[in-house]
Short mmCIF file of C-alpha atoms and ligand atoms in Angstrom, two decimals:
data_model
loop_
_atom_site.label_atom_id
_atom_site.label_comp_id
_atom_site.label_asym_id
_atom_site.label_seq_id
_atom_site.Cartn_x
_atom_site.Cartn_y
_atom_site.Cartn_z
CA MET F 1 -8.54 -29.04 4.37
CA ASP F 2 -10.47 -26.90 1.86
CA VAL F 3 -8.18 -24.77 -0.21
CA ILE F 4 -9.80 -21.43 -0.96
CA ARG F 5 -9.98 -20.73 -4.67
CA PRO F 6 -12.31 -18.56 -6.70
CA ALA F 7 -14.75 -20.57 -8.78
CA ARG F 8 -12.99 -20.58 -12.16
CA PHE F 9 -9.40 -20.62 -10.98
CA ASP F 10 -8.32 -23.63 -13.01
CA LYS F 11 -9.70 -22.29 -16.26
CA ASP F 12 -8.18 -18.85 -16.02
CA PRO F 13 -7.17 -17.96 -19.59
CA THR F 14 -4.80 -15.30 -18.36
CA ALA F 15 -2.62 -17.84 -16.57
CA ARG F 16 0.53 -18.31 -18.61
CA SER F 17 3.49 -20.56 -18.14
CA ALA F 18 6.85 -19.00 -17.56
CA ALA F 19 8.12 -20.80 -20.65
CA GLY F 20 10.06 -18.38 -22.77
CA ALA F 21 10.89 -16.29 -19.73
CA ARG F 22 14.39 -14.94 -19.64
CA PRO F 23 16.32 -16.36 -16.70
CA ARG F 24 17.38 -13.88 -14.07
CA ARG F 25 20.95 -12.68 -14.21
CA GLY F 26 22.06 -15.16 -11.58
CA ASP F 27 25.50 -13.60 -11.35
CA GLY F 28 25.91 -14.45 -7.67
CA PRO F 29 26.02 -17.76 -5.85
CA ILE F 30 22.85 -19.81 -6.01
CA LEU F 31 21.41 -20.64 -2.64
CA GLU F 32 18.37 -22.89 -2.95
CA ASP F 33 15.57 -23.67 -0.51
CA THR F 34 13.89 -27.07 -0.13
CA GLN F 35 11.77 -26.35 -3.23
CA GLY F 36 14.77 -25.44 -5.40
CA ARG F 37 14.00 -21.69 -5.25
CA PRO F 38 17.06 -19.40 -5.28
CA LEU F 39 17.43 -16.48 -2.88
CA ARG F 40 17.30 -13.39 -5.10
CA ASP F 41 15.23 -10.64 -3.46
CA LEU F 42 15.32 -8.91 -0.11
CA ARG F 43 12.54 -6.63 1.08
CA ILE F 44 13.51 -4.41 3.95
CA SER F 45 10.93 -2.74 6.13
CA ILE F 46 12.69 0.39 7.37
CA THR F 47 9.87 1.59 9.61
CA ASP F 48 6.69 0.09 11.02
CA ARG F 49 5.10 3.55 11.06
CA CYS F 50 2.91 5.12 8.43
CA ASN F 51 1.01 8.36 7.94
CA PHE F 52 -1.86 6.47 6.24
CA ARG F 53 -4.29 4.03 7.80
CA CYS F 54 -5.25 2.03 4.71
CA VAL F 55 -8.21 -0.10 5.68
CA TYR F 56 -6.67 -3.24 4.19
CA CYS F 57 -3.30 -2.78 5.92
CA MET F 58 -3.38 -0.67 9.11
CA PRO F 59 -7.03 -0.33 10.09
CA LYS F 60 -7.57 2.54 12.53
CA GLU F 61 -9.40 0.39 15.02
CA VAL F 62 -6.14 -1.52 15.57
CA PHE F 63 -3.46 1.01 14.64
CA GLY F 64 -5.08 3.82 16.61
CA PRO F 65 -3.55 6.25 19.12
CA HIS F 66 -2.69 3.48 21.57
CA TYR F 67 -0.88 1.20 19.16
CA GLN F 68 2.67 0.47 20.33
CA PHE F 69 5.04 1.09 17.46
CA LEU F 70 8.66 -0.01 17.81
CA ASP F 71 10.99 2.03 19.93
CA ARG F 72 13.79 3.75 18.03
CA ARG F 73 16.46 1.62 19.77
CA GLU F 74 14.77 -1.54 18.56
CA ILE F 75 14.91 -0.71 14.88
CA LEU F 76 17.91 -1.42 12.68
CA SER F 77 20.21 1.54 11.99
CA PHE F 78 21.20 2.51 8.45
CA GLU F 79 24.63 0.98 9.08
CA GLU F 80 23.08 -2.30 10.20
CA ILE F 81 20.73 -2.39 7.20
CA THR F 82 23.62 -1.72 4.83
CA ARG F 83 25.73 -4.43 6.43
CA VAL F 84 22.86 -6.90 6.05
CA ALA F 85 22.36 -5.89 2.41
CA ARG F 86 26.05 -6.46 1.67
CA ILE F 87 25.93 -9.90 3.27
CA PHE F 88 22.82 -10.76 1.27
CA ARG F 89 24.45 -9.54 -1.92
CA SER F 90 27.28 -11.98 -1.24
CA LEU F 91 24.67 -14.73 -0.97
CA GLY F 92 23.22 -14.00 -4.42
CA VAL F 93 20.57 -11.37 -3.69
CA GLU F 94 20.17 -9.11 -6.73
CA LYS F 95 17.33 -6.83 -5.73
CA VAL F 96 16.55 -4.90 -2.57
CA ARG F 97 13.22 -3.15 -2.06
CA LEU F 98 12.85 -0.64 0.76
CA THR F 99 9.37 -0.68 2.18
CA GLY F 100 7.48 -0.48 5.45
CA GLY F 101 5.27 1.01 6.88
CA GLU F 102 5.91 4.10 4.86
CA PRO F 103 9.63 4.25 4.05
CA LEU F 104 9.62 7.96 3.29
CA VAL F 105 8.57 8.82 6.85
CA ARG F 106 11.89 7.46 8.14
CA ARG F 107 14.13 10.47 8.71
CA ASN F 108 16.96 10.93 6.18
CA VAL F 109 15.90 7.89 4.17
CA GLU F 110 17.94 9.31 1.27
CA ASP F 111 21.11 8.68 3.32
CA LEU F 112 20.23 5.00 3.48
CA VAL F 113 19.57 4.97 -0.27
CA ALA F 114 23.02 6.50 -0.83
CA MET F 115 24.67 3.84 1.35
CA LEU F 116 22.87 0.98 -0.39
CA SER F 117 23.52 2.42 -3.84
CA GLU F 118 27.20 1.82 -3.30
CA ILE F 119 26.80 -1.95 -3.14
CA PRO F 120 27.97 -3.26 -6.51
CA GLY F 121 25.43 -5.06 -8.65
CA LEU F 122 22.48 -4.38 -6.37
CA ASP F 123 19.20 -3.35 -7.99
CA LEU F 124 17.63 -0.96 -5.47
CA THR F 125 14.01 0.14 -5.42
CA LEU F 126 11.43 1.46 -2.97
CA THR F 127 7.68 1.25 -2.48
CA THR F 128 5.91 4.32 -1.14
CA ASN F 129 2.42 5.69 -0.66
CA GLY F 130 3.68 8.79 -2.46
CA SER F 131 2.62 11.25 0.24
CA ASN F 132 6.14 12.66 0.73
CA LEU F 133 7.46 11.94 -2.72
CA LYS F 134 7.14 15.46 -4.07
CA GLN F 135 9.51 16.69 -1.36
CA LYS F 136 11.84 13.68 -1.49
CA ALA F 137 12.10 12.71 -5.18
CA GLN F 138 15.10 14.83 -6.09
CA ALA F 139 17.10 13.81 -3.00
CA LEU F 140 16.30 10.15 -3.59
CA ARG F 141 17.43 10.37 -7.21
CA GLU F 142 20.64 12.14 -6.22
CA ALA F 143 21.25 9.42 -3.63
CA GLY F 144 21.12 6.84 -6.42
CA LEU F 145 17.52 5.62 -6.54
CA ARG F 146 16.71 4.79 -10.14
CA ARG F 147 13.24 3.32 -9.87
CA ILE F 148 10.27 3.41 -7.56
CA THR F 149 6.78 2.02 -7.01
CA VAL F 150 3.99 4.29 -5.83
CA SER F 151 0.79 2.88 -4.34
CA LEU F 152 -2.43 4.57 -5.43
CA ASP F 153 -5.83 2.93 -5.06
CA SER F 154 -8.14 5.38 -6.83
CA LEU F 155 -8.26 8.73 -8.59
CA ASP F 156 -11.57 9.50 -6.95
CA ASN F 157 -10.90 11.45 -3.77
CA ALA F 158 -13.93 10.08 -1.94
CA VAL F 159 -12.79 6.52 -2.62
CA PHE F 160 -9.08 7.18 -2.03
CA GLN F 161 -9.70 8.98 1.23
CA ALA F 162 -12.00 6.21 2.43
CA MET F 163 -9.14 3.80 1.75
CA ASN F 164 -6.23 5.76 3.26
CA ASP F 165 -8.54 6.80 6.11
CA VAL F 166 -6.58 9.98 6.86
CA SER F 167 -8.25 12.21 4.23
CA PHE F 168 -5.09 12.33 2.14
CA PRO F 169 -5.87 13.83 -1.30
CA VAL F 170 -5.12 12.07 -4.59
CA GLU F 171 -3.60 15.22 -6.09
CA ARG F 172 -0.62 15.08 -3.74
CA VAL F 173 0.21 11.51 -4.72
CA ILE F 174 -0.05 12.47 -8.40
CA ALA F 175 2.26 15.42 -7.67
CA GLY F 176 4.70 12.92 -6.12
CA ILE F 177 4.62 10.75 -9.24
CA GLU F 178 5.25 13.82 -11.40
CA ALA F 179 8.14 14.87 -9.16
CA ALA F 180 9.69 11.40 -9.48
CA ASP F 181 9.39 11.70 -13.27
CA ALA F 182 10.92 15.14 -13.23
CA ALA F 183 13.80 13.93 -11.07
CA GLY F 184 14.58 11.21 -13.62
CA ILE F 185 13.45 8.23 -11.55
CA SER F 186 12.35 5.66 -14.10
CA PRO F 187 10.31 3.58 -14.25
CA VAL F 188 7.71 4.85 -11.80
CA LYS F 189 5.32 1.95 -11.36
CA VAL F 190 1.91 2.39 -9.75
CA ASN F 191 0.33 -0.27 -7.51
CA MET F 192 -3.42 -0.46 -6.96
CA VAL F 193 -4.86 -2.93 -4.46
CA VAL F 194 -8.38 -3.80 -5.55
CA LYS F 195 -10.97 -4.56 -2.90
CA ARG F 196 -14.50 -5.39 -3.96
CA GLY F 197 -17.11 -2.84 -3.04
CA LEU F 198 -14.45 -0.33 -2.06
CA ASN F 199 -12.43 0.64 -5.14
CA ASP F 200 -13.18 -1.90 -7.85
CA GLY F 201 -15.24 0.84 -9.50
CA SER F 202 -11.96 2.74 -10.00
CA VAL F 203 -10.21 0.07 -12.09
CA LEU F 204 -11.19 1.52 -15.47
CA SER F 205 -10.55 5.16 -14.60
CA MET F 206 -7.11 4.23 -13.26
CA ALA F 207 -6.37 2.23 -16.42
CA ARG F 208 -7.49 5.12 -18.65
CA PHE F 209 -5.47 7.65 -16.67
CA PHE F 210 -2.19 5.73 -16.73
CA LYS F 211 -2.56 4.37 -20.29
CA SER F 212 0.01 6.05 -22.54
CA SER F 213 1.49 7.85 -19.52
CA GLY F 214 4.70 5.82 -19.50
CA HIS F 215 3.81 4.47 -16.05
CA ILE F 216 3.06 0.81 -15.54
CA LEU F 217 -0.10 0.34 -13.50
CA ARG F 218 -0.23 -2.92 -11.58
CA PHE F 219 -3.40 -4.30 -10.06
CA ILE F 220 -2.92 -6.29 -6.85
CA GLU F 221 -5.41 -8.79 -5.54
CA TYR F 222 -6.46 -8.01 -1.99
CA MET F 223 -4.61 -10.40 0.33
CA ASP F 224 -5.16 -11.91 3.77
CA VAL F 225 -1.93 -10.48 5.15
CA GLY F 226 -1.68 -9.88 8.87
CA ALA F 227 -4.49 -10.60 11.27
CA THR F 228 -6.36 -7.31 11.40
CA ASN F 229 -7.93 -6.51 8.03
CA GLY F 230 -10.87 -8.90 8.30
CA TRP F 231 -10.09 -10.43 4.88
CA ARG F 232 -12.76 -12.46 3.10
CA MET F 233 -12.41 -14.24 -0.23
CA ASP F 234 -15.56 -12.46 -1.42
CA ASP F 235 -13.69 -9.15 -1.19
CA VAL F 236 -11.06 -10.29 -3.69
CA VAL F 237 -11.49 -9.11 -7.27
CA SER F 238 -9.55 -11.65 -9.28
CA ALA F 239 -6.90 -10.60 -11.77
CA ARG F 240 -8.97 -12.37 -14.38
CA GLU F 241 -11.98 -10.18 -13.66
CA ILE F 242 -9.86 -7.03 -13.68
CA LEU F 243 -8.29 -7.94 -17.02
CA ARG F 244 -11.68 -8.78 -18.51
CA ARG F 245 -13.08 -5.40 -17.54
CA ILE F 246 -10.11 -3.57 -19.04
CA ASP F 247 -10.02 -5.71 -22.17
CA ALA F 248 -13.70 -4.97 -22.86
CA GLU F 249 -12.92 -1.27 -23.23
CA MET F 250 -9.21 -1.20 -24.10
CA PRO F 251 -8.09 -4.46 -25.74
CA ILE F 252 -4.97 -6.02 -24.23
CA GLU F 253 -2.69 -8.97 -24.93
CA PRO F 254 -0.17 -10.87 -22.78
CA VAL F 255 3.54 -10.06 -22.80
CA ASN F 256 6.32 -12.48 -21.86
CA PRO F 257 7.72 -12.07 -18.37
CA ASN F 258 10.95 -10.08 -18.01
CA TYR F 259 12.42 -12.98 -16.09
CA GLN F 260 11.30 -16.25 -14.60
CA GLY F 261 9.47 -15.70 -11.34
CA GLU F 262 8.35 -12.14 -12.06
CA VAL F 263 5.54 -11.41 -9.62
CA ALA F 264 3.41 -9.25 -11.92
CA LYS F 265 2.02 -10.81 -15.06
CA ARG F 266 2.46 -8.39 -17.91
CA TRP F 267 -0.15 -7.24 -20.46
CA ARG F 268 -0.04 -4.53 -23.11
CA TYR F 269 -2.64 -2.44 -24.86
CA LYS F 270 -3.06 -3.60 -28.42
CA ASP F 271 -3.11 0.01 -29.63
CA GLY F 272 0.39 0.65 -28.30
CA GLY F 273 -0.77 2.47 -25.16
CA GLY F 274 1.79 0.77 -22.93
CA GLU F 275 1.70 -1.97 -20.34
CA ILE F 276 -0.22 -3.00 -17.26
CA GLY F 277 0.47 -5.77 -14.76
CA VAL F 278 -1.56 -7.97 -12.46
CA ILE F 279 -0.33 -9.47 -9.21
CA ALA F 280 -2.64 -12.40 -8.67
CA SER F 281 -1.27 -13.52 -5.34
CA VAL F 282 -4.56 -15.05 -4.28
CA THR F 283 -6.07 -16.62 -7.40
CA GLN F 284 -2.84 -17.62 -9.18
CA ALA F 285 -0.34 -18.24 -6.42
CA PHE F 286 3.28 -17.91 -7.50
CA CYS F 287 4.98 -19.55 -4.52
CA ARG F 288 6.91 -21.95 -6.73
CA ASP F 289 8.87 -19.00 -8.11
CA CYS F 290 9.13 -17.03 -4.86
CA THR F 291 12.70 -15.91 -4.31
CA ARG F 292 11.97 -13.31 -1.60
CA LEU F 293 13.11 -12.94 1.96
CA ARG F 294 11.87 -10.14 4.22
CA LEU F 295 13.71 -8.22 6.90
CA SER F 296 11.46 -6.56 9.47
CA THR F 297 12.08 -3.13 10.94
CA GLU F 298 13.60 -4.64 14.08
CA GLY F 299 15.78 -7.10 12.25
CA ARG F 300 13.83 -10.32 12.06
CA LEU F 301 13.95 -12.38 8.88
CA TYR F 302 10.78 -13.86 7.40
CA THR F 303 10.84 -16.43 4.64
CA CYS F 304 7.21 -15.77 3.68
CA LEU F 305 4.86 -12.77 3.71
CA PHE F 306 2.40 -14.89 5.64
CA ALA F 307 4.85 -16.14 8.24
CA THR F 308 3.94 -16.33 11.88
CA GLU F 309 7.53 -16.40 13.15
CA GLY F 310 10.80 -14.78 12.18
CA PHE F 311 14.51 -15.39 12.67
CA ASP F 312 16.26 -12.96 15.01
CA LEU F 313 19.05 -11.45 12.93
CA LYS F 314 19.40 -8.35 15.10
CA THR F 315 20.85 -10.29 18.02
CA LEU F 316 23.54 -11.65 15.72
CA LEU F 317 24.20 -8.17 14.33
CA ARG F 318 24.58 -6.70 17.79
CA SER F 319 26.63 -9.45 19.41
CA GLY F 320 29.88 -9.27 17.50
CA THR F 321 29.04 -12.05 15.04
CA SER F 322 31.17 -11.91 11.89
CA ASP F 323 29.76 -11.37 8.39
CA ALA F 324 30.73 -14.93 7.48
CA GLU F 325 28.85 -16.37 10.47
CA ILE F 326 25.78 -14.27 9.68
CA ALA F 327 25.93 -15.39 6.05
CA GLU F 328 26.09 -18.97 7.25
CA ALA F 329 23.05 -18.50 9.50
CA VAL F 330 21.04 -16.91 6.66
CA ALA F 331 22.08 -19.63 4.24
CA SER F 332 20.98 -22.27 6.69
CA LEU F 333 17.61 -20.51 7.18
CA TRP F 334 17.04 -20.32 3.41
CA LYS F 335 18.03 -23.94 2.86
CA ARG F 336 15.37 -25.04 5.37
CA ARG F 337 12.66 -22.89 3.76
CA GLY F 338 9.60 -24.67 2.42
CA ASP F 339 6.97 -21.89 2.52
CA ARG F 340 4.16 -21.87 -0.01
CA TYR F 341 1.35 -20.21 1.89
CA SER F 342 -0.65 -18.91 -1.06
CA GLU F 343 -0.71 -22.33 -2.68
CA ILE F 344 -2.20 -23.91 0.41
CA ARG F 345 -4.40 -21.02 1.59
CA SER F 346 -7.35 -22.42 3.49
CA ALA F 347 -9.89 -21.43 6.10
CA GLU F 348 -7.40 -22.55 8.74
CA THR F 349 -4.43 -20.60 7.38
CA VAL F 350 -6.49 -17.43 6.88
CA SER F 351 -7.24 -17.31 10.59
CA LEU F 352 -3.61 -17.84 11.71
CA LYS F 353 -2.04 -15.03 13.74
CA LYS F 354 0.15 -13.72 10.91
CA ILE F 355 2.61 -10.85 11.14
CA GLU F 356 1.25 -7.46 9.99
CA MET F 357 2.41 -6.29 6.58
CA SER F 358 3.40 -2.86 7.88
CA TYR F 359 5.91 -4.58 10.19
CA ILE F 360 7.19 -7.33 7.93
CA GLY F 361 7.35 -5.12 4.82
CA GLY F 362 4.97 -5.29 1.85
N1 LIG A 401 3.56 2.32 2.59
C1 LIG A 401 4.07 1.89 1.35
C2 LIG A 401 2.99 1.76 0.32
O1 LIG A 401 1.81 1.74 0.68
O2 LIG A 401 3.34 1.66 -0.85
C3 LIG A 401 4.88 0.61 1.42
C4 LIG A 401 4.39 -0.48 2.31
S1 LIG A 401 2.87 -1.22 1.79
C5 LIG A 401 2.61 -2.43 3.05
C6 LIG A 401 3.40 -2.12 0.36
C7 LIG A 401 2.32 -2.54 -0.60
O3 LIG A 401 1.49 -3.49 0.02
C8 LIG A 401 1.41 -1.41 -1.07
O4 LIG A 401 1.37 -1.36 -2.47
C9 LIG A 401 0.08 -1.79 -0.49
O5 LIG A 401 -0.98 -1.35 -1.29
C10 LIG A 401 0.18 -3.30 -0.44
N2 LIG A 401 -0.75 -3.93 0.50
C11 LIG A 401 -0.95 -3.62 1.80
N3 LIG A 401 -1.90 -4.40 2.34
C12 LIG A 401 -2.32 -5.23 1.34
C13 LIG A 401 -3.29 -6.27 1.26
N4 LIG A 401 -4.04 -6.63 2.30
N5 LIG A 401 -3.43 -6.91 0.08
C14 LIG A 401 -2.68 -6.57 -1.00
N6 LIG A 401 -1.75 -5.60 -0.98
C15 LIG A 401 -1.58 -4.94 0.18
FE1 LIG A 402 0.68 2.65 5.09
FE2 LIG A 402 1.36 1.42 2.86
FE3 LIG A 402 -0.01 0.11 4.75
FE4 LIG A 402 -1.22 2.03 3.40
S1 LIG A 402 -0.42 0.12 2.55
S2 LIG A 402 -1.26 1.77 5.63
S3 LIG A 402 0.40 3.45 3.01
S4 LIG A 402 2.04 0.87 4.92
FE1 LIG A 403 6.29 -16.26 -1.40
FE2 LIG A 403 4.94 -16.84 0.82
FE3 LIG A 403 3.87 -15.22 -1.03
FE4 LIG A 403 4.11 -17.86 -1.53
S1 LIG A 403 2.84 -16.93 0.01
S2 LIG A 403 4.63 -16.15 -2.93
S3 LIG A 403 6.05 -18.31 -0.45
S4 LIG A 403 5.71 -14.81 0.20
#
């Protein structure tokens, strides 16, 4: 089986060991999978719907007018999500990220944030395309959201609109970021997926714009998630290439990870202009540190972003099963986990019928 790697993968000078990394808090029980990885993070997709049709995530040809999104009765209620989060907290989960689809299109999302914010010791965050953030930022902050990640792929409207495919203007996402700042949500991180030939020409302008802004810009390698985006390795711009381009104009140096297993590798501008991050999920797979479990909109658990099958938690939730029994079922699922998709990515795995990211939660 040929494992797909870019040509100079093994010599990547940006690859750093996690030595010196601070351990995570680890204040809860430690539940380990077959590879010794603890369960620490839960990503919850709270809707499979989105008002964008990003070409790398929900291409219009597939997610067009006839696409069958989940029926309202099929999706987990706020009460069910909160119950699950509490159970996961008791199993050692420290961080919950609300995602989707577009989480801010779910009605009254701030009520869910308020419910989750009451769980002691839980670090809550949310990833959004920013389209509704201007309207929602204050309510989210008041509900207890302290930090957020906003996705933005270019500052150039022609490029951005070609990517979101619904003619959504950049200015409104920027206004959302400003509103989050004004509401006191901090940090506001910015995610940029880089796809060759589409927005790689925007890397430097994005870096210049967010340098010294107090926002951490993170570049994400384009991934073969789902089965609809027509992914090809040639479309991936490696983290190494991105860093080289930035370094040539604005010199950078590596920074130690905040904790072992941090997904984004951290870099800082040598002139004190702040930090950037790279998420090299394709060229520098980080499966060995992957502590994430995903809960889909309709209550299925996935132990890997590239999974083809999930575990039906909703049936347990809706059939009178106790918290202790659910915790036991989740623990048993995690203990059996051996996923390391990105480390073994190959021509065969790329063509598997994987779950869409908008459903499983990015
Ligand atoms: N709608 C929200 C948003 O766009 O931020 C949250 C869900 S989205 C699926 C979560 C993240 O996944 C976004 O930052 C998005 O850019 C990223 N993403 C989606 N498809 C991707 C792909 N094929 N490769 C890499 N990142 C991807
Ligand atoms: Fe929607 Fe986010 Fe997917 Fe774009 S990346 S289509 S904003 S879910
Ligand atoms: Fe985790 Fe799967 Fe991604 Fe590897 S491929 S880092 S196991 S989600």
